Tab-separated table of C-alpha atoms and ligand atoms in Angstrom:
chain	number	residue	atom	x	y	z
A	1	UNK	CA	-43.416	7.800	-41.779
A	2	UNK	CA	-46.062	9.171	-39.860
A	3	UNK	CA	-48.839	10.617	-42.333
A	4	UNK	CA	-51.041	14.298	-41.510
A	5	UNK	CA	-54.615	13.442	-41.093
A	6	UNK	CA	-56.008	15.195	-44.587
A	7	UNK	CA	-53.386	12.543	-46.298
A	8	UNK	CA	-54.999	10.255	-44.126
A	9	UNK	CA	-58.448	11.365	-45.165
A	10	UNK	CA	-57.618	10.398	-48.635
A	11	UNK	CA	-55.335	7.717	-48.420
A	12	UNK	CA	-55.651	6.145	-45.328
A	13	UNK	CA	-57.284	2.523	-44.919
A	14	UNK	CA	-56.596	0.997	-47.801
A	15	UNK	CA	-53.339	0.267	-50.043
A	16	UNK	CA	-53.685	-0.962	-53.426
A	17	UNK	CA	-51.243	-3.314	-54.424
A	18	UNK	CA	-49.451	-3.564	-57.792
A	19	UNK	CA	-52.523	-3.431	-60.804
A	20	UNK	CA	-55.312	-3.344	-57.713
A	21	UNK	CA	-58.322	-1.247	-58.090
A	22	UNK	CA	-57.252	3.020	-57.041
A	23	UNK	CA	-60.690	2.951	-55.534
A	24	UNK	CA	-61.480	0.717	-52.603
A	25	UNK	CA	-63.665	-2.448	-53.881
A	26	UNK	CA	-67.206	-2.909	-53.240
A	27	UNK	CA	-67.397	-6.195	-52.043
A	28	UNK	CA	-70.780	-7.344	-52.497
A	29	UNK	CA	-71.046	-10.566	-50.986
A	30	UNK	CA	-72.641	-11.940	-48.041
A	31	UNK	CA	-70.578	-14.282	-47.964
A	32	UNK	CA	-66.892	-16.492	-48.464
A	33	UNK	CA	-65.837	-19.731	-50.108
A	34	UNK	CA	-63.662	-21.943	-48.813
A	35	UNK	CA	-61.600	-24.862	-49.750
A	36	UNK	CA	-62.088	-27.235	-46.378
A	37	UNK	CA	-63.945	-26.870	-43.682
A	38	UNK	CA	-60.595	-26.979	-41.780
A	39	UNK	CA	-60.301	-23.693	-43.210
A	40	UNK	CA	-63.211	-22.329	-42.341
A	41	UNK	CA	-63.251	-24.334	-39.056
A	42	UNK	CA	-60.162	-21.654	-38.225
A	43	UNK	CA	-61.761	-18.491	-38.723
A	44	UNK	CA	-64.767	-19.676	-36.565
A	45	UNK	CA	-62.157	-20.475	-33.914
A	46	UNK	CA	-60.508	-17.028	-34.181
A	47	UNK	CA	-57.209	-19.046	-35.071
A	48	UNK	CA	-57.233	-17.333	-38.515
A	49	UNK	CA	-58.155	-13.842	-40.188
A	50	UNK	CA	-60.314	-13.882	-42.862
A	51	UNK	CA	-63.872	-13.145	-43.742
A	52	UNK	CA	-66.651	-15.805	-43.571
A	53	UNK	CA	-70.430	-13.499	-43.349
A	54	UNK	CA	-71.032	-10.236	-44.123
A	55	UNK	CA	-73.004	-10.241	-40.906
A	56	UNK	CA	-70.043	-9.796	-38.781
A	57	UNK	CA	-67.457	-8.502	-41.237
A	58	UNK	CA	-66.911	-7.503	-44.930
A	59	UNK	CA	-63.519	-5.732	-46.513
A	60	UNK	CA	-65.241	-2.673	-47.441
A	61	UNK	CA	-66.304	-2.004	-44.093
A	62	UNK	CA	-62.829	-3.307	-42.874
A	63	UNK	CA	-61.061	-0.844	-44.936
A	64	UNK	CA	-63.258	2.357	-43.973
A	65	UNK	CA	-63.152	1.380	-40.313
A	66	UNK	CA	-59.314	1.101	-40.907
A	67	UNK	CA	-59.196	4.915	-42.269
A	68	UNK	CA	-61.195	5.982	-39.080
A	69	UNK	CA	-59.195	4.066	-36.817
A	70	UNK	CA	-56.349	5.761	-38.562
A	71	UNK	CA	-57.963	9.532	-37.904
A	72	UNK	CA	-58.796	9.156	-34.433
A	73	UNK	CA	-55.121	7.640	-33.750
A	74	UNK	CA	-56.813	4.633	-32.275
A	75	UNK	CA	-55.954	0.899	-32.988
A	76	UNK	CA	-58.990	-1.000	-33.872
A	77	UNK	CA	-62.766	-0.048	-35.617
A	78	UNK	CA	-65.833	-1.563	-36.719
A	79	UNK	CA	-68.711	0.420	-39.156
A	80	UNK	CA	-72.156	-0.001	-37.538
A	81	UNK	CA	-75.249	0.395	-39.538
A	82	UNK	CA	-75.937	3.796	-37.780
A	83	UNK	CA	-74.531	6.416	-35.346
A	84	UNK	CA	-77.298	4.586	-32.787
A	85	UNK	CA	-75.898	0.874	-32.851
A	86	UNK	CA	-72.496	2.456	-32.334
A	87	UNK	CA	-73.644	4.226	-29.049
A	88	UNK	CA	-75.228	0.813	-28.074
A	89	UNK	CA	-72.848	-1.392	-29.031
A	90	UNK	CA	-70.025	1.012	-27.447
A	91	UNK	CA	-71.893	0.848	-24.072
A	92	UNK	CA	-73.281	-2.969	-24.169
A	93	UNK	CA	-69.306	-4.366	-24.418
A	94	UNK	CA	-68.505	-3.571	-21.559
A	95	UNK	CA	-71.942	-3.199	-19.247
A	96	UNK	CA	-74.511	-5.546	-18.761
A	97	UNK	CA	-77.760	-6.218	-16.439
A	98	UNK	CA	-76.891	-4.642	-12.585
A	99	UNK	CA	-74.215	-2.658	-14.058
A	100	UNK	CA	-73.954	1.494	-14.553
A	101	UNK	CA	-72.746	4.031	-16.260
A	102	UNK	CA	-71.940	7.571	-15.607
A	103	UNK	CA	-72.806	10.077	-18.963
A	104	UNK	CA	-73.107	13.738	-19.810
A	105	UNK	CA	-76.404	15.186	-19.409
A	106	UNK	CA	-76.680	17.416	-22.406
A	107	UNK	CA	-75.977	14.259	-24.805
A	108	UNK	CA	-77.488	13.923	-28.277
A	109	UNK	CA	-81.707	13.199	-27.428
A	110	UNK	CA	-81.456	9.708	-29.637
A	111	UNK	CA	-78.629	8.735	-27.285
A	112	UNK	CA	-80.614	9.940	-24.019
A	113	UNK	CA	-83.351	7.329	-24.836
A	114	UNK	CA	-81.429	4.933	-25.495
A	115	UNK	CA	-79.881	5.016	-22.142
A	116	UNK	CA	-82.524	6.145	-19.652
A	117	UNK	CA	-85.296	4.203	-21.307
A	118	UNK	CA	-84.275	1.423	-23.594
A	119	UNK	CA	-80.874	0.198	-21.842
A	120	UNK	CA	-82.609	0.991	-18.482
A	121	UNK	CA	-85.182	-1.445	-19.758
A	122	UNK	CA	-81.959	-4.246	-20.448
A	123	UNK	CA	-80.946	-3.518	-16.232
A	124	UNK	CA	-78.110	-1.053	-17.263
A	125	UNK	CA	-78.757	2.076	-14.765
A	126	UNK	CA	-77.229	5.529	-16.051
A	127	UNK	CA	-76.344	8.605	-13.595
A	128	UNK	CA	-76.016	11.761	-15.843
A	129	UNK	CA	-74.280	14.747	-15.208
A	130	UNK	CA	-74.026	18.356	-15.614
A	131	UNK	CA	-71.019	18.344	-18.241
A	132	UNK	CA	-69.927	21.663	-16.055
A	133	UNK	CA	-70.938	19.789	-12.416
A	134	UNK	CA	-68.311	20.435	-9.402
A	135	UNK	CA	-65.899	17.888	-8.979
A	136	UNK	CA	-68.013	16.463	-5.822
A	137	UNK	CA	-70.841	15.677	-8.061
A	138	UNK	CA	-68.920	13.799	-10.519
A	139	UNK	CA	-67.539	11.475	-7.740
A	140	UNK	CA	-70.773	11.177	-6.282
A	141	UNK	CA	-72.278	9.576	-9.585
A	142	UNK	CA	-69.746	6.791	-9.609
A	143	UNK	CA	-70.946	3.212	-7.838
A	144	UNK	CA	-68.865	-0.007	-7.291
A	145	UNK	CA	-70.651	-1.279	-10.328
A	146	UNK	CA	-70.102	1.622	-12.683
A	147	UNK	CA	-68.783	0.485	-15.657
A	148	UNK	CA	-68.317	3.324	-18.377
A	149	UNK	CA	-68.430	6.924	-18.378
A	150	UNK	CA	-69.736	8.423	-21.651
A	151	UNK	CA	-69.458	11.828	-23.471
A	152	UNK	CA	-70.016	14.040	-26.376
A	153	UNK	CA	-67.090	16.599	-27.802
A	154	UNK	CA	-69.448	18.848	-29.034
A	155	UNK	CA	-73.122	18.220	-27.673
A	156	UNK	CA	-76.359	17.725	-30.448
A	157	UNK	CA	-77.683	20.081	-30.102
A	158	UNK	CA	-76.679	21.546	-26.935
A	159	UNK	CA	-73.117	22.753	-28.445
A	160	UNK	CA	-71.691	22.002	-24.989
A	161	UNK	CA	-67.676	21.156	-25.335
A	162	UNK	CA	-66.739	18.578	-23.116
A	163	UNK	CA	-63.994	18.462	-20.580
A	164	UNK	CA	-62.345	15.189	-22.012
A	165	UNK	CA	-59.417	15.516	-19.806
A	166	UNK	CA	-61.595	16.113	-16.693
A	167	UNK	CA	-63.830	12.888	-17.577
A	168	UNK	CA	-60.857	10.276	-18.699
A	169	UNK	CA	-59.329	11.343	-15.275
A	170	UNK	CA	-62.685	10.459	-12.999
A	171	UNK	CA	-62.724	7.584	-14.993
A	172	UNK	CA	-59.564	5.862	-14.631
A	173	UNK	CA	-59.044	6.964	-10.977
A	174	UNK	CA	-61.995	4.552	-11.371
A	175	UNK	CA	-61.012	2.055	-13.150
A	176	UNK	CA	-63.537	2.616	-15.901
A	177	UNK	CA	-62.861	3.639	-19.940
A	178	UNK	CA	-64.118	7.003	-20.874
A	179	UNK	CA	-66.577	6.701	-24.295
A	180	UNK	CA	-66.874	9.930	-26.298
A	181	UNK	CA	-69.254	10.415	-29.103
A	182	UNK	CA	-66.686	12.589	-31.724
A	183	UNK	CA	-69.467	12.803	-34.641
A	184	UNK	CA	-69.656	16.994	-34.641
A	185	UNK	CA	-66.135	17.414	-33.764
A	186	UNK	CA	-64.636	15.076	-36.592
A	187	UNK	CA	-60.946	13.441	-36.079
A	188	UNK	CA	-59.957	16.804	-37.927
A	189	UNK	CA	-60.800	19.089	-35.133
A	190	UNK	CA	-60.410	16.758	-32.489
A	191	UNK	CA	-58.990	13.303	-31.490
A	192	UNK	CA	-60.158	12.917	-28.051
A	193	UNK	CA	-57.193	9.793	-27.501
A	194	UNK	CA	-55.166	12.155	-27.381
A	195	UNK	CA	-56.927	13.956	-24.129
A	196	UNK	CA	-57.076	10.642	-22.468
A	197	UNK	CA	-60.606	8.881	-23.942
A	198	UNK	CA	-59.898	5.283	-24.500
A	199	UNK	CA	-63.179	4.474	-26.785
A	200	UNK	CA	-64.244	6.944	-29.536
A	201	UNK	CA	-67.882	6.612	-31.107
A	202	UNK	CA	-69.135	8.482	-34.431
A	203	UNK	CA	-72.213	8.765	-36.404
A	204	UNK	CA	-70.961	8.941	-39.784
A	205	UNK	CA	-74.046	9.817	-40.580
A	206	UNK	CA	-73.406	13.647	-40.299
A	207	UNK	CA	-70.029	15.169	-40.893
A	208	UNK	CA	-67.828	12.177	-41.980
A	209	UNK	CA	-70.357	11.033	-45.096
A	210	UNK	CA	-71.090	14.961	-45.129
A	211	UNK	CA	-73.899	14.205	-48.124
A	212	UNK	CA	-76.919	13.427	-46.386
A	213	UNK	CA	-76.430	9.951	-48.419
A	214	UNK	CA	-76.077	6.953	-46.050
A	215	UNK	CA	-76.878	6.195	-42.108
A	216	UNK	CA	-73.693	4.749	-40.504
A	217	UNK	CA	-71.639	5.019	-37.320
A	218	UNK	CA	-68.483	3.561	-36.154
A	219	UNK	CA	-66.815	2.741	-32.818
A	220	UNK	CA	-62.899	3.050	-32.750
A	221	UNK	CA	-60.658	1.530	-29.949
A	222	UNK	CA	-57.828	3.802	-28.302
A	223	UNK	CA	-56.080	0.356	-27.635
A	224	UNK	CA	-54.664	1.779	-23.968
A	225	UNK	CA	-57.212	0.934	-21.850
A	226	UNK	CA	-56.002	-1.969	-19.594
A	227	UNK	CA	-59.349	-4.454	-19.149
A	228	UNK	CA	-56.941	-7.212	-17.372
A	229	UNK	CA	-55.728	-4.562	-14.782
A	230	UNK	CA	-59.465	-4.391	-13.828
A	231	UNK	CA	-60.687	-8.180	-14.875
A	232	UNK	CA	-62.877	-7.760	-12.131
A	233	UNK	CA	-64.855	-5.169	-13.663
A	234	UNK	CA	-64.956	-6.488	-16.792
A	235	UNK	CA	-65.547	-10.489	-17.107
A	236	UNK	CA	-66.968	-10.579	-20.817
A	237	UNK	CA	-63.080	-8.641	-22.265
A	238	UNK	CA	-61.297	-11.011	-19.136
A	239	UNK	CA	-63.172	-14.377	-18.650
A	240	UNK	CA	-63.576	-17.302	-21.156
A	241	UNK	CA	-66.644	-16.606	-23.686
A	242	UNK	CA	-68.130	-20.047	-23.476
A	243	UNK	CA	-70.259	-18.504	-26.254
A	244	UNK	CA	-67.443	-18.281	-28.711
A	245	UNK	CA	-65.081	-21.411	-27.985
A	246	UNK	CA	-64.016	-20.381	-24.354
A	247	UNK	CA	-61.696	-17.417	-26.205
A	248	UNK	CA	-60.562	-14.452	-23.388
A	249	UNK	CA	-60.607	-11.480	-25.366
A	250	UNK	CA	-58.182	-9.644	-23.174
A	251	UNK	CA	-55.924	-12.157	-22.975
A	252	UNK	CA	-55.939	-13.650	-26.967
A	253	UNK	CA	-55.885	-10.222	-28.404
A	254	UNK	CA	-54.152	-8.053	-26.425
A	255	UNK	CA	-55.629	-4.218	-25.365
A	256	UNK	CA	-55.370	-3.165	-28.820
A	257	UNK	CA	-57.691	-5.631	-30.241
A	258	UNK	CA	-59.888	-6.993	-27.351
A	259	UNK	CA	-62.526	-4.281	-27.585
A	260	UNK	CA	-63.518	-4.445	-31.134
A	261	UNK	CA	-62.721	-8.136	-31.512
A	262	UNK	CA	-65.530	-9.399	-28.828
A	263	UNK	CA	-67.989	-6.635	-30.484
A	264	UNK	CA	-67.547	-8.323	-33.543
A	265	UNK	CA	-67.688	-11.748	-32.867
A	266	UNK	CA	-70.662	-11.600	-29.913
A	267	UNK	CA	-72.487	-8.032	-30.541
A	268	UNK	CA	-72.362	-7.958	-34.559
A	269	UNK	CA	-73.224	-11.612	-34.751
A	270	UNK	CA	-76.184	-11.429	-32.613
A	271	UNK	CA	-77.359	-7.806	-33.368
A	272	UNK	CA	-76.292	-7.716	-36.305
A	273	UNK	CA	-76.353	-4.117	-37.115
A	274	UNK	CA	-73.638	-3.697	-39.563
A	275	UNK	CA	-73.483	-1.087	-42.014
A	276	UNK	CA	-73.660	-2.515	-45.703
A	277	UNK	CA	-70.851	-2.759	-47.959
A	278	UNK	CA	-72.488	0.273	-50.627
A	279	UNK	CA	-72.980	2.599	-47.289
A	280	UNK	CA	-69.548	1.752	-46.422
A	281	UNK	CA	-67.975	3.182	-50.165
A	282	UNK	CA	-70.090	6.288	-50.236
A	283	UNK	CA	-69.108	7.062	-46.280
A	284	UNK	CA	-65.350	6.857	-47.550
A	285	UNK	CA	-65.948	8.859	-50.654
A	286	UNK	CA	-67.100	11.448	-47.617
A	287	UNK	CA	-63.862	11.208	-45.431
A	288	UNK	CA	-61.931	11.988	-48.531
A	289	UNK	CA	-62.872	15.177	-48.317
A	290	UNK	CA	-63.766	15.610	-44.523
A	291	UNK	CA	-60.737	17.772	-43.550
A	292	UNK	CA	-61.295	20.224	-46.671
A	293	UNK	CA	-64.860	20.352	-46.003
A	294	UNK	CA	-64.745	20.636	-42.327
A	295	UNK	CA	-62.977	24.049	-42.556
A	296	UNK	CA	-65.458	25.319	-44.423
A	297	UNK	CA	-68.043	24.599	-42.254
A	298	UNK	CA	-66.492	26.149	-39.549
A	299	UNK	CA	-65.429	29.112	-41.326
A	300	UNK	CA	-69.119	29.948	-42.549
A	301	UNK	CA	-70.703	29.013	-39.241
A	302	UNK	CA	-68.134	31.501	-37.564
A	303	UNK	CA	-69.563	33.675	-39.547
A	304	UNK	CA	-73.110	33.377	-39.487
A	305	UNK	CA	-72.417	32.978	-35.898
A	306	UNK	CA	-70.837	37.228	-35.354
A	307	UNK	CA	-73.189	38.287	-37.793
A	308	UNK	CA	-76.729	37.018	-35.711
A	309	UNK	CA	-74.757	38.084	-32.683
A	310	UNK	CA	-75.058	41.465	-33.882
A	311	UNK	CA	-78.564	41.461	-35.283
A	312	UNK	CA	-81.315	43.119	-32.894
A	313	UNK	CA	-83.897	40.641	-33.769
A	314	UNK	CA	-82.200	37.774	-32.770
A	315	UNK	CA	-82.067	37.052	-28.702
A	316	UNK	CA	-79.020	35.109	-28.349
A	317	UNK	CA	-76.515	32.773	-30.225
A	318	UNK	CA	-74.581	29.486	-29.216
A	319	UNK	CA	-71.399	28.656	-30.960
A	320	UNK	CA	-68.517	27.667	-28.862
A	321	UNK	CA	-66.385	29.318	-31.864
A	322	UNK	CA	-67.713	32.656	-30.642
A	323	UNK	CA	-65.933	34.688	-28.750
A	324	UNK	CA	-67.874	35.173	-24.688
A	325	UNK	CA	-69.834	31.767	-25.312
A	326	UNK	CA	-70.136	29.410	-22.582
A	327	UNK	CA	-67.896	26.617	-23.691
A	328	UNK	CA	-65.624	29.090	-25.573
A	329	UNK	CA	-62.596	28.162	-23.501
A	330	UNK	CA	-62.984	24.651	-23.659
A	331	UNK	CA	-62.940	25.217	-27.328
A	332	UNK	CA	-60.371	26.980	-27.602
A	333	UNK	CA	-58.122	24.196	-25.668
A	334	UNK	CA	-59.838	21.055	-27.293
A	335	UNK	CA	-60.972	22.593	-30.765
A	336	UNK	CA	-58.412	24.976	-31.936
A	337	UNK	CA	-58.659	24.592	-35.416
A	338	UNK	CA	-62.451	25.001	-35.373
A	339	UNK	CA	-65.865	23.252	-33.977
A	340	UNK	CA	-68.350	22.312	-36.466
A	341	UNK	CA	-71.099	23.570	-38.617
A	342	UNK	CA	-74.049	23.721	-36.662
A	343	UNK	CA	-74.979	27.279	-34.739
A	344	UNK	CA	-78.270	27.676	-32.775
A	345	UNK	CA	-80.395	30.773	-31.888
A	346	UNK	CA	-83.454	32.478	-30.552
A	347	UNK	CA	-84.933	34.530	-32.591
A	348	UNK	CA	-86.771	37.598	-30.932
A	349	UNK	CA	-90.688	36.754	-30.422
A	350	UNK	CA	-90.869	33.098	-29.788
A	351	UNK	CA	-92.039	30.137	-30.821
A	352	UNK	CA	-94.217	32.003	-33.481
A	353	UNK	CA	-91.509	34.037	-34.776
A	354	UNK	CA	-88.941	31.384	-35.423
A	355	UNK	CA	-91.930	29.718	-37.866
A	356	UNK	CA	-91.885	32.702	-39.681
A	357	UNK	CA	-88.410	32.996	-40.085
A	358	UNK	CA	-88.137	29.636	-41.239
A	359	UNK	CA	-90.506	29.658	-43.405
A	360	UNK	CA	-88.624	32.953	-45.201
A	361	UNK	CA	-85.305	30.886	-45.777
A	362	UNK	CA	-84.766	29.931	-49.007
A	363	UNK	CA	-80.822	28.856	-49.242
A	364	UNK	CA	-81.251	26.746	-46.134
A	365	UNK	CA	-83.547	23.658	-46.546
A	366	UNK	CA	-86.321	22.512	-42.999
A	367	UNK	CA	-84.694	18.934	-42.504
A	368	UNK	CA	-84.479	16.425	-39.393
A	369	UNK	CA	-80.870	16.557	-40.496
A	370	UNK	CA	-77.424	18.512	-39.601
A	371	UNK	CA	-73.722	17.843	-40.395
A	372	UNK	CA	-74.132	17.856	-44.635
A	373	UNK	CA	-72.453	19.626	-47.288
A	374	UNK	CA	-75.956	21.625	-47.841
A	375	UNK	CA	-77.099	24.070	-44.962
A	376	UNK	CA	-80.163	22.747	-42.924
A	377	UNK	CA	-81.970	24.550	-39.859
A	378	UNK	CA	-84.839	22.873	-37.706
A	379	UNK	CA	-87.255	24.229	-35.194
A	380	UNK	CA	-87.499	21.506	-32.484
A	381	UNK	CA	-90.626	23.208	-31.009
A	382	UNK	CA	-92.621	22.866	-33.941
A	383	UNK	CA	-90.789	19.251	-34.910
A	384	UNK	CA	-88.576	17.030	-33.169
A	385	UNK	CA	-90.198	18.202	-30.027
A	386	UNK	CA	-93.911	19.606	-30.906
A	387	UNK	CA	-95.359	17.345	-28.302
A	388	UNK	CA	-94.334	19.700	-25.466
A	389	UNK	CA	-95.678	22.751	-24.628
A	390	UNK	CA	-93.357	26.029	-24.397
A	391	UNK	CA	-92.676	25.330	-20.099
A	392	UNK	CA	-91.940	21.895	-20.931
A	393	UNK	CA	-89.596	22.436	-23.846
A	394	UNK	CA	-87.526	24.828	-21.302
A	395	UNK	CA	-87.388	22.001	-18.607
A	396	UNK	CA	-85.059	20.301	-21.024
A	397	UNK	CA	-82.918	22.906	-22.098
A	398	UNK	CA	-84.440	24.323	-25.177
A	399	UNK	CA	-86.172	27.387	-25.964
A	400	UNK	CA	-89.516	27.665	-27.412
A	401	UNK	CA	-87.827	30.360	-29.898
A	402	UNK	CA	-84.480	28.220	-30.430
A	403	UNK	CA	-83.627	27.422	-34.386
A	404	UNK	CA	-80.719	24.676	-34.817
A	405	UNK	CA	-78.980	25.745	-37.646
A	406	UNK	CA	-76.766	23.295	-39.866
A	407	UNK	CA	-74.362	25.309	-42.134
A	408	UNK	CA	-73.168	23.566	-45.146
A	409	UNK	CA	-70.028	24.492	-47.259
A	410	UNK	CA	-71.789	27.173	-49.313
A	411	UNK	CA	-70.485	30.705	-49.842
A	412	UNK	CA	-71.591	32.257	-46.437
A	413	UNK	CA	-72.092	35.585	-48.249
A	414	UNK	CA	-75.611	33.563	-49.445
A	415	UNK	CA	-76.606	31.832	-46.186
A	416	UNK	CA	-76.212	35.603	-44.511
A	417	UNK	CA	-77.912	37.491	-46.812
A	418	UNK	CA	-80.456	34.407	-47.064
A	419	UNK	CA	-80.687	34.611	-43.311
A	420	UNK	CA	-81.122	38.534	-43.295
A	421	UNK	CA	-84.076	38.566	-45.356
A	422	UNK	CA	-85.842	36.052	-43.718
A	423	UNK	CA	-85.508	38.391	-40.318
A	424	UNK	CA	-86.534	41.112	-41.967
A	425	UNK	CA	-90.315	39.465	-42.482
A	426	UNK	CA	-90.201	39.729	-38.432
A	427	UNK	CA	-90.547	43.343	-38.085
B	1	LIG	C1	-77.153	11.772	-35.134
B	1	LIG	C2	-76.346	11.498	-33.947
B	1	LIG	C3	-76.326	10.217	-33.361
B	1	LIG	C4	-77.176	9.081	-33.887
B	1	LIG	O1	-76.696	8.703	-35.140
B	1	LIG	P1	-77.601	8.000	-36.279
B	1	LIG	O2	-76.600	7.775	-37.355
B	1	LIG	O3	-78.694	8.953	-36.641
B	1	LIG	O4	-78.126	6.730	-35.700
B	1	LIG	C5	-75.508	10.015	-32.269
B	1	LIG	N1	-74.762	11.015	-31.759
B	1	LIG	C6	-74.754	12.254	-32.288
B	1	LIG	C7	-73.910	13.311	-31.690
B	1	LIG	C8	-75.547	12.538	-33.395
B	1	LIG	O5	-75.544	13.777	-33.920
């Protein structure tokens, strides 16, 4: 019987069995015993399942990244130790030195680094584009050795929606997967398989732990792209890894398991940036509660969202929840139920004024942080960006005056009347 996601929130991943544990076990263990090294010789091989270092795998993880997989309809996932090794490792399966990749310009800032400087760094050359570009530009970007194309739902913190359709279609009539990041959308809002994306990335760092309590990301595999229809492309899913017994991934575990199978066995083992057991437990103990609290987020940053849309000392508001914004219509068709928490606006009077009003708020807390049960605002002017003067700042898309605010899943009653007041100090 096919389960509703909020049952799958709280049940999914893990199945006690008769006198088990309710709650899923902390296994804290680096490692397993066996009884021969025949045994163990198997698992090394691939031959059998089972766990042998909590380097590449550990059942905590492996039930959590089961409950993802679960929520995003996809058929495979492994927990990384943060949103950031899930962007790499999602990218570094499939591309190596001399390949490319095609991704959305108005991606999360960590994310943009880690392409155009560090991966550029590893011979992995990126083309980015205008999520809204004209159909000639996004054929233009793709090269013989393009590899991936790579997106974000709802962009940090441009709170662009992105045309998954669109993208999943350039990218198979190219014989490449399409990667979207799905951390400020959620599974509960959106499960971009279902538009066509074949690889779905999160940092569970924000909405799906929702407490501000652990770093963590996860990769989940759609299972439907087909890496033996384009071996070509893709030796490391389609060739023999002479690095792990001469397996083929493509061949030895099928499309549904390929993906996440050779990032485990040759990207966790050598990077080893997997998410520890503890993390693992408190990031479920979020998802249990993800679809209730994502409706409240949305609900209260809806409404924070009319009411500075209406205020005269604020200059403009982005939330693609609100009716007239930019990506309004793409939310409406990918995000029906709701986008996330996280609103940003100019307050009249620059970079100045948004100090001020920031300085006024007293429900919502200055953090390097959104996506948490407990409303957050930052002014990337005066942090996150305070290098760069004001003509600078507006080369890459944000304003001198522009506040990124996080709301949590208080009453929104407080955060409005908290916000009011601080405005007020302007005049
Ligand atoms: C925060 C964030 C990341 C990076 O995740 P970390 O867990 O901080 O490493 C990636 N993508 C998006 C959209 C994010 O908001």
């Amino acid at each position: 019987m096919a389960r509703r996601i909020e049952t799958t929130c709280v049940q999914g991943g893990y199945t006690p069995g008769n006198g088990e544990p309710r709650q899923i076990p902390i296994i804290q263990s680096t490692t397993f015993k066996y009884d021969t090294s025949e045994d163990m010789g198997k698992l090394f091989d691939l031959e059998a399942s089972g766990y042998f270092y909590t380097r590449l795998q550990n059942p905590t993880n492996d039930y959590v990244a089961a409950k993802i997989a679960q929520l995003e309809g996809g058929t495979a996932a492994m927990l990384t130790s943060s949103g950031q090794a899930a962007s790499f490792f999602s990218v570094f399966n499939l591309a190596g030195q001399g390949d490319h990749i095609v991704a959305s310009s108005t991606i999360y800032g960590g994310t943009y680094n880690l392409f155009a400087v560090t991966m550029k760094r590893m011979g992995i050359d990126f083309t980015f584009v205008a999520p809204d570009c004209s159909d000639e530009e996004l054929e233009a970007a793709f090269r013989p050795n393009t590899k991936a194309v790579f997106g974000e739902t709802i962009a940090n913190p441009a709170l662009v929606v992105f045309d998954i359709e669109r993208f999943a279609k350039a990218a198979h009539a190219h014989g490449v997967p399409l990667i979207v990041d799905n951390t400020f959308a959620t599974p509960v809002n959106c499960r971009p398989f279902e538009w066509g994306a074949d690889i779905v990335i999160h940092s569970t760092t924000k909405y799906m732990d929702g407490h501000g309590a652990g770093v963590g990301g996860c990769i989940v595999d759609s299972g439907k792209f087909d890496w033996m229809a384009h071996a070509d492309k893709f030796p490391g899913l389609c060739t023999p890894d002479e690095s792990y017994h001469g397996i083929t991934y493509a061949t030895k575990f099928g499309n549904a398991g390929a993906y996440i199978t050779k990032a485990t066995a040759q990207l966790m083992r050598d990077f080893g940036a997997i998410q520890s057991p503890q993390n693992a437990f408190l990031l479920n103990l979020g998802l249990e509660s993800l679809h209730v609290r994502m409706a409240r987020h949305c609900e209260n940053a809806l409404a924070v969202a009319r009411f500075l849309s209406t205020h005269d000392l604020v200059a403009w508001v982005k939330y693609p929840g609100l009716e007239g914004d930019k990506s309004h219509e793409l939310a409406q068709k990918y995000l029906p139920n709701g986008s996330c928490g996280v609103v940003s606006f100019g307050v009249k009077g620059g970079r100045k004024a948004a100090e001020t009003f920031m300085k006024h708020l007293r429900v919502a807390a200055i953090e390097t942080h959104v996506a948490d049960a407990r409303t957050c605002c930052l002014h990337p002017a005066s942090a996150t960006h305070r290098q760069m003067n004001d003509d600078e700042l507006r080369a890459c898309g944000i304003a001198p005056e522009l506040v990124r605010y996080s709301c949590g899943i208080e009453n929104a009653d407080d955060l409005i009347e908290d916000i009011a007041q601080a405005l007020e100090t302007l005049r």
